[in-house]
PDB file of C-alpha atoms and ligand atoms in Angstrom:
ATOM      1  CA  MET A   1     172.373 -23.944 -23.305  1.00 83.00           C
ATOM      2  CA  THR A   2     169.761 -23.747 -26.088  1.00 93.00           C
ATOM      3  CA  ASP A   3     166.501 -25.972 -26.776  1.00 96.00           C
ATOM      4  CA  THR A   4     166.029 -26.559 -30.113  1.00 95.00           C
ATOM      5  CA  TYR A   5     163.132 -27.509 -32.123  1.00 96.00           C
ATOM      6  CA  ARG A   6     165.409 -30.425 -32.944  1.00 95.00           C
ATOM      7  CA  HIS A   7     165.706 -31.532 -29.211  1.00 96.00           C
ATOM      8  CA  LYS A   8     162.190 -31.101 -29.190  1.00 96.00           C
ATOM      9  CA  GLY A   9     161.353 -33.147 -31.665  1.00 97.00           C
ATOM     10  CA  LEU A  10     164.119 -35.751 -30.154  1.00 97.00           C
ATOM     11  CA  ARG A  11     162.142 -35.834 -27.054  1.00 97.00           C
ATOM     12  CA  LYS A  12     159.050 -36.356 -28.199  1.00 98.00           C
ATOM     13  CA  ARG A  13     160.434 -39.390 -30.046  1.00 98.00           C
ATOM     14  CA  MET A  14     161.948 -40.451 -26.650  1.00 98.00           C
ATOM     15  CA  VAL A  15     158.407 -40.002 -25.431  1.00 98.00           C
ATOM     16  CA  ASP A  16     156.548 -42.097 -27.770  1.00 98.00           C
ATOM     17  CA  THR A  17     159.393 -44.987 -26.927  1.00 98.00           C
ATOM     18  CA  LEU A  18     158.349 -44.720 -23.407  1.00 98.00           C
ATOM     19  CA  ARG A  19     155.031 -45.263 -24.267  1.00 98.00           C
ATOM     20  CA  GLN A  20     155.425 -48.135 -26.739  1.00 98.00           C
ATOM     21  CA  ARG A  21     157.710 -49.601 -23.360  1.00 98.00           C
ATOM     22  CA  GLY A  22     154.453 -49.584 -21.387  1.00 98.00           C
ATOM     23  CA  ILE A  23     154.240 -46.332 -19.458  1.00 98.00           C
ATOM     24  CA  SER A  24     150.961 -45.114 -19.917  1.00 98.00           C
ATOM     25  CA  ASP A  25     151.144 -42.206 -17.416  1.00 98.00           C
ATOM     26  CA  GLU A  26     149.946 -38.985 -19.436  1.00 98.00           C
ATOM     27  CA  THR A  27     151.058 -36.848 -16.617  1.00 98.00           C
ATOM     28  CA  VAL A  28     154.206 -38.225 -16.567  1.00 98.00           C
ATOM     29  CA  LEU A  29     154.806 -38.399 -20.027  1.00 98.00           C
ATOM     30  CA  ALA A  30     153.765 -34.631 -20.514  1.00 98.00           C
ATOM     31  CA  ALA A  31     156.375 -33.533 -17.661  1.00 98.00           C
ATOM     32  CA  MET A  32     159.344 -35.962 -19.823  1.00 98.00           C
ATOM     33  CA  ALA A  33     158.549 -34.252 -22.857  1.00 98.00           C
ATOM     34  CA  ALA A  34     158.802 -30.609 -20.958  1.00 98.00           C
ATOM     35  CA  VAL A  35     162.309 -31.175 -19.499  1.00 98.00           C
ATOM     36  CA  PRO A  36     165.581 -30.719 -21.311  1.00 98.00           C
ATOM     37  CA  ARG A  37     167.445 -33.573 -20.745  1.00 98.00           C
ATOM     38  CA  HIS A  38     170.107 -32.966 -22.542  1.00 98.00           C
ATOM     39  CA  PHE A  39     170.978 -29.726 -20.107  1.00 98.00           C
ATOM     40  CA  PHE A  40     171.789 -32.487 -17.260  1.00 98.00           C
ATOM     41  CA  LEU A  41     174.356 -34.251 -19.418  1.00 96.00           C
ATOM     42  CA  ASP A  42     177.970 -33.617 -20.634  1.00 92.00           C
ATOM     43  CA  ARG A  43     178.309 -32.138 -24.130  1.00 90.00           C
ATOM     44  CA  ALA A  44     180.124 -34.949 -25.389  1.00 91.00           C
ATOM     45  CA  PHE A  45     176.878 -37.103 -24.927  1.00 91.00           C
ATOM     46  CA  GLU A  46     174.310 -34.153 -26.122  1.00 90.00           C
ATOM     47  CA  GLU A  47     173.757 -36.242 -29.315  1.00 88.00           C
ATOM     48  CA  HIS A  48     172.638 -38.992 -27.032  1.00 95.00           C
ATOM     49  CA  ALA A  49     170.545 -37.410 -24.719  1.00 96.00           C
ATOM     50  CA  TYR A  50     167.238 -38.657 -25.478  1.00 97.00           C
ATOM     51  CA  GLU A  51     168.060 -42.324 -26.261  1.00 97.00           C
ATOM     52  CA  ASP A  52     166.630 -44.204 -23.425  1.00 97.00           C
ATOM     53  CA  LYS A  53     169.858 -45.104 -21.949  1.00 96.00           C
ATOM     54  CA  PRO A  54     171.754 -43.796 -18.916  1.00 95.00           C
ATOM     55  CA  PHE A  55     174.785 -41.735 -19.068  1.00 95.00           C
ATOM     56  CA  PRO A  56     177.490 -41.087 -17.150  1.00 95.00           C
ATOM     57  CA  ILE A  57     177.793 -37.789 -15.271  1.00 94.00           C
ATOM     58  CA  GLY A  58     181.479 -38.076 -13.310  1.00 93.00           C
ATOM     59  CA  HIS A  59     182.154 -39.352 -10.053  1.00 92.00           C
ATOM     60  CA  GLU A  60     181.430 -42.666 -11.196  1.00 92.00           C
ATOM     61  CA  GLN A  61     177.576 -41.858 -11.544  1.00 95.00           C
ATOM     62  CA  THR A  62     175.157 -42.179 -14.106  1.00 95.00           C
ATOM     63  CA  ILE A  63     171.909 -39.895 -15.053  1.00 95.00           C
ATOM     64  CA  SER A  64     168.785 -42.859 -14.829  1.00 96.00           C
ATOM     65  CA  GLN A  65     167.476 -44.159 -17.937  1.00 97.00           C
ATOM     66  CA  PRO A  66     164.324 -42.226 -19.212  1.00 98.00           C
ATOM     67  CA  PHE A  67     162.475 -45.312 -18.825  1.00 98.00           C
ATOM     68  CA  THR A  68     163.125 -45.734 -14.977  1.00 98.00           C
ATOM     69  CA  VAL A  69     162.774 -42.075 -14.453  1.00 98.00           C
ATOM     70  CA  ALA A  70     158.971 -41.946 -15.890  1.00 98.00           C
ATOM     71  CA  TYR A  71     158.414 -45.827 -14.156  1.00 98.00           C
ATOM     72  CA  GLN A  72     159.482 -44.674 -10.719  1.00 98.00           C
ATOM     73  CA  SER A  73     157.661 -40.918 -10.984  1.00 98.00           C
ATOM     74  CA  ALA A  74     154.749 -42.857 -12.212  1.00 98.00           C
ATOM     75  CA  LEU A  75     154.904 -45.044  -9.427  1.00 98.00           C
ATOM     76  CA  LEU A  76     154.748 -41.917  -7.058  1.00 98.00           C
ATOM     77  CA  HIS A  77     151.413 -40.511  -8.245  1.00 98.00           C
ATOM     78  CA  ILE A  78     152.464 -37.209  -7.624  1.00 98.00           C
ATOM     79  CA  GLN A  79     149.556 -34.779  -6.475  1.00 97.00           C
ATOM     80  CA  PRO A  80     150.290 -30.891  -7.050  1.00 95.00           C
ATOM     81  CA  ARG A  81     152.113 -29.811  -3.536  1.00 96.00           C
ATOM     82  CA  ASP A  82     152.841 -33.117  -2.640  1.00 98.00           C
ATOM     83  CA  LYS A  83     156.249 -32.985  -0.338  1.00 98.00           C
ATOM     84  CA  VAL A  84     158.526 -35.445  -1.972  1.00 99.00           C
ATOM     85  CA  LEU A  85     162.110 -36.365  -0.754  1.00 99.00           C
ATOM     86  CA  GLU A  86     164.434 -37.631  -3.484  1.00 98.00           C
ATOM     87  CA  ILE A  87     167.694 -39.501  -2.359  1.00 98.00           C
ATOM     88  CA  GLY A  88     170.020 -39.239  -4.971  1.00 98.00           C
ATOM     89  CA  THR A  89     169.825 -36.221  -6.647  1.00 98.00           C
ATOM     90  CA  GLY A  90     172.886 -37.031  -9.085  1.00 98.00           C
ATOM     91  CA  SER A  91     172.470 -35.205 -12.253  1.00 98.00           C
ATOM     92  CA  GLY A  92     168.865 -33.084 -10.956  1.00 98.00           C
ATOM     93  CA  TYR A  93     166.818 -34.549 -13.877  1.00 98.00           C
ATOM     94  CA  GLN A  94     164.710 -36.785 -11.627  1.00 98.00           C
ATOM     95  CA  ALA A  95     164.192 -33.708  -9.598  1.00 98.00           C
ATOM     96  CA  ALA A  96     163.020 -31.400 -12.204  1.00 98.00           C
ATOM     97  CA  ILE A  97     160.751 -33.981 -13.684  1.00 98.00           C
ATOM     98  CA  LEU A  98     158.756 -34.463  -9.872  1.00 98.00           C
ATOM     99  CA  ALA A  99     158.921 -30.377  -9.780  1.00 98.00           C
ATOM    100  CA  VAL A 100     156.946 -30.001 -13.332  1.00 98.00           C
ATOM    101  CA  LEU A 101     154.614 -32.525 -11.624  1.00 98.00           C
ATOM    102  CA  GLY A 102     154.169 -29.890  -8.975  1.00 98.00           C
ATOM    103  CA  ALA A 103     155.672 -31.567  -6.176  1.00 98.00           C
ATOM    104  CA  ARG A 104     157.875 -29.385  -3.649  1.00 98.00           C
ATOM    105  CA  VAL A 105     160.721 -31.554  -3.885  1.00 98.00           C
ATOM    106  CA  TYR A 106     163.430 -31.703  -1.369  1.00 99.00           C
ATOM    107  CA  THR A 107     166.780 -33.681  -2.924  1.00 98.00           C
ATOM    108  CA  ILE A 108     169.885 -35.337  -1.306  1.00 98.00           C
ATOM    109  CA  GLU A 109     173.265 -36.236  -2.407  1.00 98.00           C
ATOM    110  CA  ARG A 110     176.221 -37.531  -0.885  1.00 98.00           C
ATOM    111  CA  GLN A 111     178.720 -36.676  -3.582  1.00 97.00           C
ATOM    112  CA  GLU A 112     179.676 -33.047  -2.991  1.00 98.00           C
ATOM    113  CA  GLY A 113     180.975 -32.542  -6.516  1.00 97.00           C
ATOM    114  CA  LEU A 114     177.475 -33.969  -8.094  1.00 97.00           C
ATOM    115  CA  TYR A 115     175.396 -31.867  -5.367  1.00 98.00           C
ATOM    116  CA  HIS A 116     177.143 -28.205  -6.084  1.00 98.00           C
ATOM    117  CA  GLN A 117     176.536 -29.130 -10.005  1.00 97.00           C
ATOM    118  CA  ALA A 118     172.992 -30.137  -9.685  1.00 98.00           C
ATOM    119  CA  LYS A 119     172.464 -26.938  -7.436  1.00 98.00           C
ATOM    120  CA  SER A 120     173.716 -24.478  -9.622  1.00 98.00           C
ATOM    121  CA  LEU A 121     172.302 -25.971 -13.060  1.00 98.00           C
ATOM    122  CA  LEU A 122     168.671 -26.456 -11.360  1.00 98.00           C
ATOM    123  CA  ASP A 123     168.951 -22.509 -10.396  1.00 98.00           C
ATOM    124  CA  GLN A 124     170.301 -21.746 -13.773  1.00 98.00           C
ATOM    125  CA  MET A 125     166.990 -23.288 -15.369  1.00 98.00           C
ATOM    126  CA  GLY A 126     164.451 -21.641 -13.082  1.00 98.00           C
ATOM    127  CA  PHE A 127     164.257 -24.477 -10.632  1.00 98.00           C
ATOM    128  CA  SER A 128     165.313 -22.604  -7.518  1.00 94.00           C
ATOM    129  CA  SER A 129     162.306 -24.191  -5.595  1.00 97.00           C
ATOM    130  CA  ILE A 130     164.147 -27.345  -5.640  1.00 98.00           C
ATOM    131  CA  LYS A 131     165.648 -27.476  -2.353  1.00 98.00           C
ATOM    132  CA  CYS A 132     169.123 -29.600  -2.336  1.00 98.00           C
ATOM    133  CA  PHE A 133     170.989 -30.938   0.296  1.00 98.00           C
ATOM    134  CA  PHE A 134     174.398 -32.443   0.564  1.00 98.00           C
ATOM    135  CA  GLY A 135     174.628 -35.657   3.260  1.00 98.00           C
ATOM    136  CA  ASP A 136     174.187 -39.298   3.606  1.00 98.00           C
ATOM    137  CA  GLY A 137     170.204 -39.638   2.325  1.00 98.00           C
ATOM    138  CA  THR A 138     170.584 -43.026   4.950  1.00 96.00           C
ATOM    139  CA  ALA A 139     169.060 -41.225   7.429  1.00 96.00           C
ATOM    140  CA  GLY A 140     166.544 -39.441   5.449  1.00 98.00           C
ATOM    141  CA  LEU A 141     165.799 -35.553   6.231  1.00 98.00           C
ATOM    142  CA  LYS A 142     164.135 -35.680   9.466  1.00 97.00           C
ATOM    143  CA  GLN A 143     163.903 -31.888  10.018  1.00 97.00           C
ATOM    144  CA  PHE A 144     161.485 -31.982   6.864  1.00 98.00           C
ATOM    145  CA  ALA A 145     159.659 -34.880   7.556  1.00 98.00           C
ATOM    146  CA  PRO A 146     156.649 -36.254   7.128  1.00 98.00           C
ATOM    147  CA  PHE A 147     156.721 -36.307   3.145  1.00 99.00           C
ATOM    148  CA  ASP A 148     153.998 -37.649   1.359  1.00 98.00           C
ATOM    149  CA  LYS A 149     156.409 -39.257  -1.351  1.00 99.00           C
ATOM    150  CA  ILE A 150     159.912 -40.363  -1.180  1.00 98.00           C
ATOM    151  CA  ILE A 151     161.588 -42.190  -3.854  1.00 98.00           C
ATOM    152  CA  VAL A 152     165.350 -43.619  -3.696  1.00 98.00           C
ATOM    153  CA  THR A 153     167.112 -43.404  -7.054  1.00 98.00           C
ATOM    154  CA  ALA A 154     170.360 -45.828  -6.012  1.00 98.00           C
ATOM    155  CA  GLY A 155     169.996 -49.756  -5.450  1.00 98.00           C
ATOM    156  CA  ALA A 156     169.718 -50.129  -1.912  1.00 96.00           C
ATOM    157  CA  PRO A 157     170.571 -53.502  -0.163  1.00 95.00           C
ATOM    158  CA  VAL A 158     167.676 -52.885   2.550  1.00 96.00           C
ATOM    159  CA  VAL A 159     165.310 -50.273   3.110  1.00 97.00           C
ATOM    160  CA  PRO A 160     166.505 -47.963   5.583  1.00 96.00           C
ATOM    161  CA  GLU A 161     164.243 -47.579   8.346  1.00 96.00           C
ATOM    162  CA  SER A 162     164.368 -43.761   8.710  1.00 97.00           C
ATOM    163  CA  LEU A 163     162.797 -43.812   5.207  1.00 98.00           C
ATOM    164  CA  ARG A 164     159.772 -45.597   6.272  1.00 97.00           C
ATOM    165  CA  GLU A 165     159.247 -43.456   9.159  1.00 98.00           C
ATOM    166  CA  GLN A 166     159.449 -40.439   7.429  1.00 98.00           C
ATOM    167  CA  LEU A 167     156.375 -41.563   5.555  1.00 98.00           C
ATOM    168  CA  ASN A 168     153.100 -38.967   5.719  1.00 98.00           C
ATOM    169  CA  TRP A 169     150.000 -41.633   6.583  1.00 98.00           C
ATOM    170  CA  PRO A 170     147.632 -42.926   5.650  1.00 98.00           C
ATOM    171  CA  GLY A 171     148.551 -43.155   1.983  1.00 98.00           C
ATOM    172  CA  GLY A 172     152.513 -42.013   2.163  1.00 98.00           C
ATOM    173  CA  VAL A 173     154.834 -43.919  -0.655  1.00 98.00           C
ATOM    174  CA  LEU A 174     158.007 -44.937  -0.861  1.00 98.00           C
ATOM    175  CA  VAL A 175     159.457 -46.219  -4.119  1.00 98.00           C
ATOM    176  CA  ILE A 176     162.955 -47.491  -3.518  1.00 98.00           C
ATOM    177  CA  PRO A 177     165.007 -50.415  -5.472  1.00 98.00           C
ATOM    178  CA  VAL A 178     166.315 -53.249  -3.324  1.00 98.00           C
ATOM    179  CA  GLY A 179     168.737 -55.456  -3.771  1.00 97.00           C
ATOM    180  CA  GLU A 180     172.804 -55.839  -4.549  1.00 94.00           C
ATOM    181  CA  SER A 181     173.727 -56.256  -8.082  1.00 92.00           C
ATOM    182  CA  VAL A 182     169.924 -56.994  -9.168  1.00 97.00           C
ATOM    183  CA  GLN A 183     167.557 -54.552  -7.655  1.00 98.00           C
ATOM    184  CA  MET A 184     163.603 -55.450  -7.273  1.00 98.00           C
ATOM    185  CA  MET A 185     161.425 -51.987  -7.355  1.00 98.00           C
ATOM    186  CA  HIS A 186     159.597 -51.713  -4.157  1.00 98.00           C
ATOM    187  CA  LYS A 187     156.374 -49.464  -3.545  1.00 98.00           C
ATOM    188  CA  ILE A 188     155.997 -49.303  -0.148  1.00 98.00           C
ATOM    189  CA  THR A 189     152.362 -47.490   1.176  1.00 98.00           C
ATOM    190  CA  ARG A 190     152.418 -46.419   4.899  1.00 98.00           C
ATOM    191  CA  LEU A 191     148.950 -47.261   6.170  1.00 98.00           C
ATOM    192  CA  SER A 192     148.948 -46.191   9.465  1.00 98.00           C
ATOM    193  CA  ALA A 193     151.216 -45.485  12.665  1.00 97.00           C
ATOM    194  CA  THR A 194     153.028 -48.989  12.182  1.00 97.00           C
ATOM    195  CA  GLN A 195     151.250 -50.509   9.041  1.00 98.00           C
ATOM    196  CA  TYR A 196     152.835 -50.808   5.757  1.00 98.00           C
ATOM    197  CA  GLN A 197     152.062 -52.216   2.490  1.00 98.00           C
ATOM    198  CA  GLU A 198     154.660 -53.769   0.127  1.00 98.00           C
ATOM    199  CA  GLU A 199     154.626 -54.420  -3.187  1.00 98.00           C
ATOM    200  CA  VAL A 200     157.487 -55.901  -5.160  1.00 98.00           C
ATOM    201  CA  LEU A 201     157.932 -55.274  -8.700  1.00 98.00           C
ATOM    202  CA  ASP A 202     160.133 -54.960 -11.875  1.00 98.00           C
ATOM    203  CA  SER A 203     164.049 -55.648 -11.796  1.00 98.00           C
ATOM    204  CA  PHE A 204     166.436 -52.612 -12.500  1.00 98.00           C
ATOM    205  CA  ARG A 205     170.459 -52.182 -12.199  1.00 97.00           C
ATOM    206  CA  PHE A 206     171.131 -48.933 -10.273  1.00 96.00           C
ATOM    207  CA  VAL A 207     174.058 -47.430  -8.824  1.00 95.00           C
ATOM    208  CA  PRO A 208     174.539 -48.638  -5.073  1.00 96.00           C
ATOM    209  CA  PHE A 209     173.162 -46.824  -2.414  1.00 96.00           C
ATOM    210  CA  LEU A 210     176.509 -46.336  -0.016  1.00 95.00           C
ATOM    211  CA  LYS A 211     176.858 -45.074   3.241  1.00 94.00           C
ATOM    212  CA  GLY A 212     178.076 -41.700   4.214  1.00 95.00           C
ATOM    213  CA  VAL A 213     179.376 -38.905   2.102  1.00 96.00           C
ATOM    214  CA  LYS A 214     181.996 -37.936  -0.148  1.00 95.00           C
ATOM    215  CA  LYS A 215     184.032 -34.726  -0.359  1.00 94.00           C
ATOM    216  CA  SER A 216     185.299 -33.622  -3.850  1.00 80.00           C
TER     217      SER A 216
HETATM  218  N1  LIG B 301     167.766 -39.145  -9.971  1.00 65.99           N
HETATM  219  C1  LIG B 301     169.321 -39.197 -10.237  1.00 65.99           C
HETATM  220  C2  LIG B 301     170.224 -40.386 -10.491  1.00 65.99           C
HETATM  221  C3  LIG B 301     171.527 -40.388  -9.945  1.00 65.99           C
HETATM  222  S1  LIG B 301     172.064 -42.002  -9.789  1.00 65.99           S
HETATM  223  C4  LIG B 301     169.276 -37.988 -11.459  1.00 65.99           C
HETATM  224  O1  LIG B 301     168.049 -38.312 -12.154  1.00 65.99           O
HETATM  225  O2  LIG B 301     170.473 -37.896 -12.199  1.00 65.99           O
HETATM  226  C5  LIG B 301     171.908 -42.155  -7.706  1.00 65.99           C
HETATM  227  C6  LIG B 301     172.878 -41.056  -6.817  1.00 65.99           C
HETATM  228  O3  LIG B 301     172.401 -41.300  -5.983  1.00 65.99           O
HETATM  229  C7  LIG B 301     173.992 -40.638  -7.143  1.00 65.99           C
HETATM  230  O4  LIG B 301     174.505 -39.727  -7.475  1.00 65.99           O
HETATM  231  C8  LIG B 301     174.573 -41.416  -6.054  1.00 65.99           C
HETATM  232  O5  LIG B 301     175.918 -40.326  -5.526  1.00 65.99           O
HETATM  233  C9  LIG B 301     173.391 -41.141  -5.049  1.00 65.99           C
HETATM  234  N2  LIG B 301     173.731 -41.527  -3.648  1.00 65.99           N
HETATM  235  C10 LIG B 301     173.970 -43.007  -3.304  1.00 65.99           C
HETATM  236  N3  LIG B 301     173.707 -43.233  -2.252  1.00 65.99           N
HETATM  237  C11 LIG B 301     173.312 -42.278  -1.714  1.00 65.99           C
HETATM  238  C12 LIG B 301     173.105 -41.630  -0.002  1.00 65.99           C
HETATM  239  N4  LIG B 301     173.044 -42.526   0.920  1.00 65.99           N
HETATM  240  N5  LIG B 301     172.448 -40.733   0.082  1.00 65.99           N
HETATM  241  C13 LIG B 301     172.325 -39.864  -1.113  1.00 65.99           C
HETATM  242  N6  LIG B 301     172.493 -39.836  -2.238  1.00 65.99           N
HETATM  243  C14 LIG B 301     173.231 -41.303  -2.609  1.00 65.99           C
END
C-alpha cells in the first residue's frame, strides 16, 4: 500500500469537489484529505478511488460515496474524544474518517468477511484504536453505551429503538438514513431521558440495513 503524490493530488481534487457540492465543514474536509481512500478499495478500482462515487467492496456491499461520508460526518459535529458507534463498518473508510476527527470509534458489521477485512486493514493502517465488532447492529452495542454519537451507514426501514436508547443525553446525536428504496437522512438529538428532537434532511440511496449476521 503506497500513498503517492499523485494520490494526494487526486484527493485534494476530491475535496474541492465536495466543497463545490456544498460540504463546508473544514474539519471534515481536512479528514477526507488525510485518509487514503484507495487503500479501502479493490486494486481494480484504484484509478477511480477519488471520484465522488460508491464502489463495490464485495459481499454485495459498497463503500459510501465521499459526499455521503462527508455529509454524515458533518452532521455528527464530532468533538475530540466523542464516543461514537458506527453501524455498518463495510470497508472501514467511514470509521477511519471518524477516528481522524478525534472520535473514540466502535464499529459493527454483520458480514463476517467484511468485518475481518476492515479490521485487518484498519490495524495495518495504524487505526488500532478503532474497536471492530462482528454482529447485528440493530441492537446497538449495549455493553459500551451510552454513545455521544451514532451513525448508521445502511438504509433502515425504521429507526431501531435500541439505538435511540443508547444515545447519551442531553445532546447525543443519531444520524441515520431512513426508508426502503430511497432514504431520507434523519438527525435525531436526544434532549433528555424521554425526549428526542428529529430533523428530516436530504435523500440518499444506501444498501439495506439487514437483520441478523452473515457468516462467510
Ligand atoms: N461505512 C461503510 C459503508 C458500507 S455499506 C464504509 O465506509 O465503507 C453498509 C454496511 O452496513 C454493509 O457492509 C452492510 O453489510 C452493513 N450492515 C447492514 N445492516 C447491518 C446491521 N444490521 N448491522 C451491522 N452492519 C450492517
